[in-house]
Amino acid sequence: MIKHLRSAADLDAATATLILDTAGEMAALAGREVKKLPTLRGRTVVNLFYEDSTRTRISFEAAAKRLSADVINFSAKGSSVSKGESLKDTALTLQAMGADAVVIRHPASGAPHRLAAWVDGSVVNAGDGTHEHPTQALLDAYTMRSRLGRLDGLSVAIVGDVLHSRVARSNVWMLHLLGADVALVAPPTLLPIAIDDWPCSVSYDLDAALPKSDVVMMLRIQQERMNAAYFPSVREYSRRYGLDSARLRQLPEGAIVMHPGPMNRGVEIAAEVADSPRSTIVEQVANGVSVRMAVLYLLLGGLEAAQ
């Protein structure tokens, strides 16, 4: 098993599949009266978050606690970071405290790779800048496999603000690794310059992509990361690339709708679509805990401990 999970590229197909299979076993705990395992008792997991987060931070915290690990939540706000402390000095402090794993979310792309050089424990990337978010890609893959029974050969359309989306980057590589066919659908201004090097196809027409998609994943417009006008108006964007009830009917029977959250209801996805039976958005949140339990379990030697 790998030591760090900094990028989807850290995984090969066998390791990614092992994580998904282990997550399935972890999900079975949700039906038990006592939802905890003693596997990581005595281990310390630090949630090191330099950006605001609700789902991801709580999901990692719940995952670690269900494995009986000790959890330290570190927020940049109200810490020595606000006094100018560097990431390296923070890392050395965590190292001195004996952190076995550090889950990091940081506005700078590449921060988890730097952190891994400064601590002895495992590093898990919970989102770095506009780079990657590998556990989100794993939970998305797990959700697709749970709903549709397979990943190999699935047609997945990822729609929206690909340029600023770490979720899109991780999903393209993860889904390609596991055998799915990925299409990115977005206006040209919201696609990265080096998109030709990605293992996916590109389309500018959502209506053309929907009828041949088993999964459509809507991305949030990240206006907080935009410093220019990438489209004429929110209304125009929603008209061209928003998923409403009429477009939902264009999907094949059995196709599902996903969104990594948080959603801009009425912009990239209509409220009635987000709340429809085809939506997996709530499932993704629940599956996130199981997948992150699997990641922590395997990274911190749970597999060996159980043998």
Short mmCIF file of C-alpha atoms in Angstrom, two decimals:
data_model
loop_
_atom_site.label_atom_id
_atom_site.label_comp_id
_atom_site.label_asym_id
_atom_site.label_seq_id
_atom_site.Cartn_x
_atom_site.Cartn_y
_atom_site.Cartn_z
CA MET A 1 0.00 0.00 0.00
CA ILE A 2 1.18 3.55 -0.74
CA LYS A 3 2.23 5.86 2.09
CA HIS A 4 0.63 9.10 0.83
CA LEU A 5 -2.43 10.02 -1.20
CA ARG A 6 -1.50 13.36 -2.75
CA SER A 7 -2.87 12.82 -6.24
CA ALA A 8 -4.99 10.38 -8.22
CA ALA A 9 -1.75 9.57 -10.04
CA ASP A 10 -0.42 8.04 -6.78
CA LEU A 11 -2.74 5.08 -7.38
CA ASP A 12 -2.70 2.23 -9.84
CA ALA A 13 -5.87 0.37 -10.80
CA ALA A 14 -5.32 -2.42 -8.28
CA THR A 15 -4.80 -0.03 -5.35
CA ALA A 16 -7.77 2.14 -6.32
CA THR A 17 -9.96 -0.96 -6.57
CA LEU A 18 -8.70 -2.16 -3.16
CA ILE A 19 -9.75 1.18 -1.65
CA LEU A 20 -13.21 0.93 -3.23
CA ASP A 21 -13.64 -2.68 -2.06
CA THR A 22 -12.51 -1.75 1.46
CA ALA A 23 -14.95 1.20 1.44
CA GLY A 24 -17.74 -1.27 0.74
CA GLU A 25 -16.79 -3.17 3.88
CA MET A 26 -16.65 0.08 5.86
CA ALA A 27 -20.10 1.06 4.58
CA ALA A 28 -21.52 -2.07 6.21
CA LEU A 29 -20.63 -0.54 9.58
CA ALA A 30 -23.34 2.10 9.08
CA GLY A 31 -25.99 -0.53 9.71
CA ARG A 32 -24.48 -1.65 13.01
CA GLU A 33 -25.54 -0.35 16.38
CA VAL A 34 -21.91 0.42 17.26
CA LYS A 35 -20.34 2.11 14.25
CA LYS A 36 -16.72 2.06 15.44
CA LEU A 37 -13.72 -0.17 14.79
CA PRO A 38 -10.70 -0.30 17.11
CA THR A 39 -8.28 -0.49 14.15
CA LEU A 40 -6.54 2.88 14.55
CA ARG A 41 -6.70 3.19 18.32
CA GLY A 42 -3.67 5.11 19.52
CA ARG A 43 -3.07 6.73 16.11
CA THR A 44 -3.37 10.51 15.65
CA VAL A 45 -4.94 12.08 12.57
CA VAL A 46 -4.62 15.85 12.07
CA ASN A 47 -7.07 17.72 9.86
CA LEU A 48 -4.98 20.67 8.61
CA PHE A 49 -7.39 22.99 6.79
CA TYR A 50 -6.24 26.33 5.37
CA GLU A 51 -9.51 26.79 3.44
CA ASP A 52 -13.13 26.75 4.57
CA SER A 53 -14.76 23.34 4.31
CA THR A 54 -17.83 21.61 5.65
CA ARG A 55 -18.30 18.24 3.94
CA THR A 56 -14.68 17.24 3.52
CA ARG A 57 -13.46 18.20 6.99
CA ILE A 58 -16.41 16.62 8.79
CA SER A 59 -16.16 13.55 6.57
CA PHE A 60 -12.49 12.98 7.42
CA GLU A 61 -13.18 13.64 11.10
CA ALA A 62 -16.04 11.13 11.16
CA ALA A 63 -13.93 8.59 9.27
CA ALA A 64 -11.01 8.84 11.70
CA LYS A 65 -13.24 8.68 14.77
CA ARG A 66 -15.09 5.62 13.48
CA LEU A 67 -11.70 3.92 13.25
CA SER A 68 -11.00 4.99 16.89
CA ALA A 69 -8.16 7.36 15.98
CA ASP A 70 -7.46 10.52 17.97
CA VAL A 71 -8.40 13.54 15.86
CA ILE A 72 -6.92 17.04 16.00
CA ASN A 73 -8.71 19.69 13.94
CA PHE A 74 -6.45 22.55 12.88
CA SER A 75 -7.93 25.65 11.24
CA ALA A 76 -5.70 28.38 9.83
CA LYS A 77 -8.08 30.99 11.20
CA GLY A 78 -7.24 31.71 14.82
CA SER A 79 -3.93 29.84 14.65
CA SER A 80 -0.31 30.95 14.42
CA VAL A 81 -0.73 30.98 10.64
CA SER A 82 -2.52 34.31 11.05
CA LYS A 83 0.69 35.57 12.71
CA GLY A 84 2.79 34.53 9.73
CA GLU A 85 3.79 30.95 10.58
CA SER A 86 4.84 29.06 7.45
CA LEU A 87 3.52 25.69 6.32
CA LYS A 88 6.91 24.14 7.06
CA ASP A 89 6.94 25.39 10.66
CA THR A 90 3.39 24.16 11.15
CA ALA A 91 4.43 20.80 9.71
CA LEU A 92 7.38 20.56 12.10
CA THR A 93 5.04 21.31 15.01
CA LEU A 94 2.71 18.50 13.93
CA GLN A 95 5.69 16.20 13.50
CA ALA A 96 6.80 16.96 17.06
CA MET A 97 3.31 16.11 18.31
CA GLY A 98 3.52 12.69 16.69
CA ALA A 99 0.92 12.98 13.94
CA ASP A 100 0.49 9.64 12.16
CA ALA A 101 -1.49 11.18 9.30
CA VAL A 102 -2.10 14.74 8.15
CA VAL A 103 -5.14 15.54 6.03
CA ILE A 104 -4.44 18.86 4.32
CA ARG A 105 -6.56 21.33 2.38
CA HIS A 106 -4.58 24.31 1.11
CA PRO A 107 -5.12 27.13 -1.41
CA ALA A 108 -1.70 26.52 -2.99
CA SER A 109 -1.43 23.75 -5.58
CA GLY A 110 1.28 21.30 -4.58
CA ALA A 111 1.13 21.95 -0.82
CA PRO A 112 0.55 18.25 0.07
CA HIS A 113 3.68 17.27 -1.89
CA ARG A 114 5.77 19.78 0.08
CA LEU A 115 4.21 18.67 3.36
CA ALA A 116 5.11 15.02 2.68
CA ALA A 117 8.79 16.02 2.68
CA TRP A 118 8.54 17.52 6.17
CA VAL A 119 6.56 14.92 8.14
CA ASP A 120 7.12 11.22 8.76
CA GLY A 121 3.42 10.36 8.78
CA SER A 122 1.07 9.84 5.85
CA VAL A 123 -0.26 12.86 3.95
CA VAL A 124 -3.73 12.89 2.43
CA ASN A 125 -4.67 15.64 -0.02
CA ALA A 126 -8.11 17.04 0.81
CA GLY A 127 -7.86 19.62 -1.98
CA ASP A 128 -4.93 21.79 -3.03
CA GLY A 129 -5.63 24.96 -4.99
CA THR A 130 -6.97 24.12 -8.44
CA HIS A 131 -4.85 20.95 -8.59
CA GLU A 132 -6.48 17.80 -7.20
CA HIS A 133 -8.90 16.26 -4.70
CA PRO A 134 -8.25 12.49 -4.91
CA THR A 135 -10.59 11.26 -2.17
CA GLN A 136 -13.48 13.06 -3.88
CA ALA A 137 -12.67 11.16 -7.08
CA LEU A 138 -12.58 7.90 -5.12
CA LEU A 139 -15.96 8.54 -3.49
CA ASP A 140 -17.42 9.52 -6.86
CA ALA A 141 -16.12 6.30 -8.40
CA TYR A 142 -17.51 4.33 -5.45
CA THR A 143 -20.91 6.00 -5.89
CA MET A 144 -20.99 5.20 -9.62
CA ARG A 145 -20.06 1.58 -8.99
CA SER A 146 -22.68 1.26 -6.23
CA ARG A 147 -25.46 2.73 -8.40
CA LEU A 148 -24.55 1.29 -11.81
CA GLY A 149 -22.70 -1.88 -10.86
CA ARG A 150 -19.53 -1.13 -12.82
CA LEU A 151 -16.99 1.50 -13.84
CA ASP A 152 -15.40 -0.13 -16.87
CA GLY A 153 -17.00 1.23 -20.03
CA LEU A 154 -19.18 3.87 -18.37
CA SER A 155 -19.62 7.15 -20.24
CA VAL A 156 -19.16 10.04 -17.79
CA ALA A 157 -19.77 13.70 -18.68
CA ILE A 158 -18.16 16.25 -16.35
CA VAL A 159 -19.82 19.60 -16.93
CA GLY A 160 -18.92 23.17 -16.01
CA ASP A 161 -15.99 25.01 -14.48
CA VAL A 162 -13.24 22.52 -15.29
CA LEU A 163 -10.58 25.25 -15.29
CA HIS A 164 -10.82 25.88 -11.53
CA SER A 165 -11.94 22.39 -10.48
CA ARG A 166 -9.59 20.08 -8.60
CA VAL A 167 -12.49 17.58 -8.54
CA ALA A 168 -12.55 17.43 -12.35
CA ARG A 169 -8.80 16.83 -12.57
CA SER A 170 -8.83 13.97 -10.08
CA ASN A 171 -11.95 12.42 -11.60
CA VAL A 172 -10.56 12.43 -15.13
CA TRP A 173 -7.46 10.51 -14.05
CA MET A 174 -9.25 8.22 -11.59
CA LEU A 175 -12.10 7.26 -13.92
CA HIS A 176 -9.74 6.73 -16.85
CA LEU A 177 -7.61 4.50 -14.59
CA LEU A 178 -10.68 2.41 -13.75
CA GLY A 179 -11.86 2.04 -17.35
CA ALA A 180 -14.52 4.73 -17.78
CA ASP A 181 -14.78 7.05 -20.79
CA VAL A 182 -14.76 10.68 -19.66
CA ALA A 183 -16.00 13.71 -21.61
CA LEU A 184 -15.50 17.27 -20.38
CA VAL A 185 -18.32 19.64 -21.33
CA ALA A 186 -17.72 23.37 -20.83
CA PRO A 187 -17.33 26.69 -22.62
CA PRO A 188 -13.80 27.08 -24.07
CA THR A 189 -12.97 29.77 -21.50
CA LEU A 190 -13.50 27.28 -18.64
CA LEU A 191 -11.15 24.59 -19.97
CA PRO A 192 -7.42 24.40 -19.07
CA ILE A 193 -4.84 25.21 -21.74
CA ALA A 194 -3.23 21.74 -21.62
CA ILE A 195 -6.52 19.86 -21.93
CA ASP A 196 -5.23 17.93 -24.98
CA ASP A 197 -2.89 16.02 -22.65
CA TRP A 198 -5.75 14.72 -20.49
CA PRO A 199 -7.17 11.22 -21.12
CA CYS A 200 -10.64 12.46 -22.06
CA SER A 201 -12.69 14.00 -24.87
CA VAL A 202 -13.94 17.59 -24.94
CA SER A 203 -17.31 19.01 -25.99
CA TYR A 204 -18.83 22.47 -25.90
CA ASP A 205 -22.42 21.22 -26.38
CA LEU A 206 -24.20 19.84 -23.32
CA ASP A 207 -27.33 18.83 -25.25
CA ALA A 208 -25.24 16.67 -27.58
CA ALA A 209 -23.42 14.97 -24.70
CA LEU A 210 -26.39 14.08 -22.48
CA PRO A 211 -28.05 11.31 -24.57
CA LYS A 212 -24.85 9.22 -24.55
CA SER A 213 -23.89 9.70 -20.89
CA ASP A 214 -24.40 7.12 -18.14
CA VAL A 215 -23.30 9.70 -15.56
CA VAL A 216 -23.44 13.49 -15.68
CA MET A 217 -21.39 15.28 -13.03
CA MET A 218 -22.14 18.97 -12.59
CA LEU A 219 -19.42 21.27 -11.29
CA ARG A 220 -19.91 24.42 -9.26
CA ILE A 221 -19.02 27.76 -10.81
CA GLN A 222 -16.14 28.85 -8.54
CA GLN A 223 -16.54 32.59 -8.70
CA GLU A 224 -14.24 33.03 -5.70
CA ARG A 225 -11.35 31.76 -7.87
CA MET A 226 -12.25 33.88 -10.89
CA ASN A 227 -10.54 37.20 -11.49
CA ALA A 228 -11.99 37.78 -14.96
CA ALA A 229 -15.23 37.37 -16.92
CA TYR A 230 -15.23 33.77 -18.17
CA PHE A 231 -18.80 33.96 -19.53
CA PRO A 232 -21.25 36.79 -20.31
CA SER A 233 -23.54 36.27 -17.31
CA VAL A 234 -24.70 33.64 -14.84
CA ARG A 235 -28.05 33.55 -16.63
CA GLU A 236 -26.37 32.86 -19.98
CA TYR A 237 -24.18 30.17 -18.44
CA SER A 238 -27.19 28.47 -16.85
CA ARG A 239 -29.07 28.53 -20.16
CA ARG A 240 -26.21 26.84 -22.02
CA TYR A 241 -24.71 24.55 -19.38
CA GLY A 242 -27.25 24.21 -16.55
CA LEU A 243 -28.96 20.87 -15.92
CA ASP A 244 -32.73 21.42 -15.67
CA SER A 245 -35.72 19.06 -15.90
CA ALA A 246 -35.87 19.26 -19.70
CA ARG A 247 -32.22 18.28 -20.04
CA LEU A 248 -32.63 15.55 -17.40
CA ARG A 249 -35.12 13.86 -19.75
CA GLN A 250 -32.42 13.65 -22.43
CA LEU A 251 -30.36 11.26 -20.31
CA PRO A 252 -30.60 7.52 -20.99
CA GLU A 253 -32.79 5.44 -18.70
CA GLY A 254 -30.84 4.56 -15.57
CA ALA A 255 -28.32 7.40 -15.92
CA ILE A 256 -27.42 9.27 -12.73
CA VAL A 257 -26.68 12.88 -11.79
CA MET A 258 -23.78 13.81 -9.50
CA HIS A 259 -22.41 16.98 -7.91
CA PRO A 260 -19.41 17.26 -5.55
CA GLY A 261 -21.03 20.16 -3.66
CA PRO A 262 -21.62 22.75 -2.52
CA MET A 263 -24.27 23.43 -5.15
CA ASN A 264 -25.40 26.66 -6.73
CA ARG A 265 -29.03 25.68 -7.13
CA GLY A 266 -30.56 27.33 -10.15
CA VAL A 267 -27.18 27.93 -11.80
CA GLU A 268 -25.43 24.68 -12.76
CA ILE A 269 -28.24 22.46 -11.48
CA ALA A 270 -31.96 23.05 -10.97
CA ALA A 271 -33.44 22.31 -7.54
CA GLU A 272 -35.83 19.69 -8.92
CA VAL A 273 -32.92 17.85 -10.55
CA ALA A 274 -30.76 17.96 -7.40
CA ASP A 275 -33.64 16.45 -5.42
CA SER A 276 -34.71 13.88 -8.05
CA PRO A 277 -34.37 10.08 -7.67
CA ARG A 278 -31.58 10.16 -10.25
CA SER A 279 -29.47 12.41 -8.06
CA THR A 280 -26.72 10.80 -5.97
CA ILE A 281 -25.67 13.99 -4.19
CA VAL A 282 -26.69 12.90 -0.68
CA GLU A 283 -25.27 9.42 -1.30
CA GLN A 284 -21.94 10.97 -2.26
CA VAL A 285 -21.70 12.61 1.16
CA ALA A 286 -22.47 9.32 2.96
CA ASN A 287 -20.10 7.38 0.73
CA GLY A 288 -17.38 9.94 1.42
CA VAL A 289 -17.12 8.77 5.03
CA SER A 290 -16.76 5.12 3.99
CA VAL A 291 -14.15 5.89 1.34
CA ARG A 292 -12.11 8.07 3.68
CA MET A 293 -12.29 5.39 6.34
CA ALA A 294 -10.85 2.98 3.78
CA VAL A 295 -8.06 5.40 2.84
CA LEU A 296 -7.02 6.03 6.46
CA TYR A 297 -7.34 2.33 7.31
CA LEU A 298 -5.05 1.26 4.46
CA LEU A 299 -2.55 4.15 4.71
CA LEU A 300 -2.04 3.68 8.44
CA GLY A 301 -1.46 -0.04 8.27
CA GLY A 302 -4.94 -1.24 9.13
CA LEU A 303 -4.60 -4.08 6.66
CA GLU A 304 -1.49 -5.43 8.38
CA ALA A 305 -3.02 -4.85 11.83
CA ALA A 306 -6.01 -6.97 10.90
CA GLN A 307 -3.90 -9.91 9.72
#
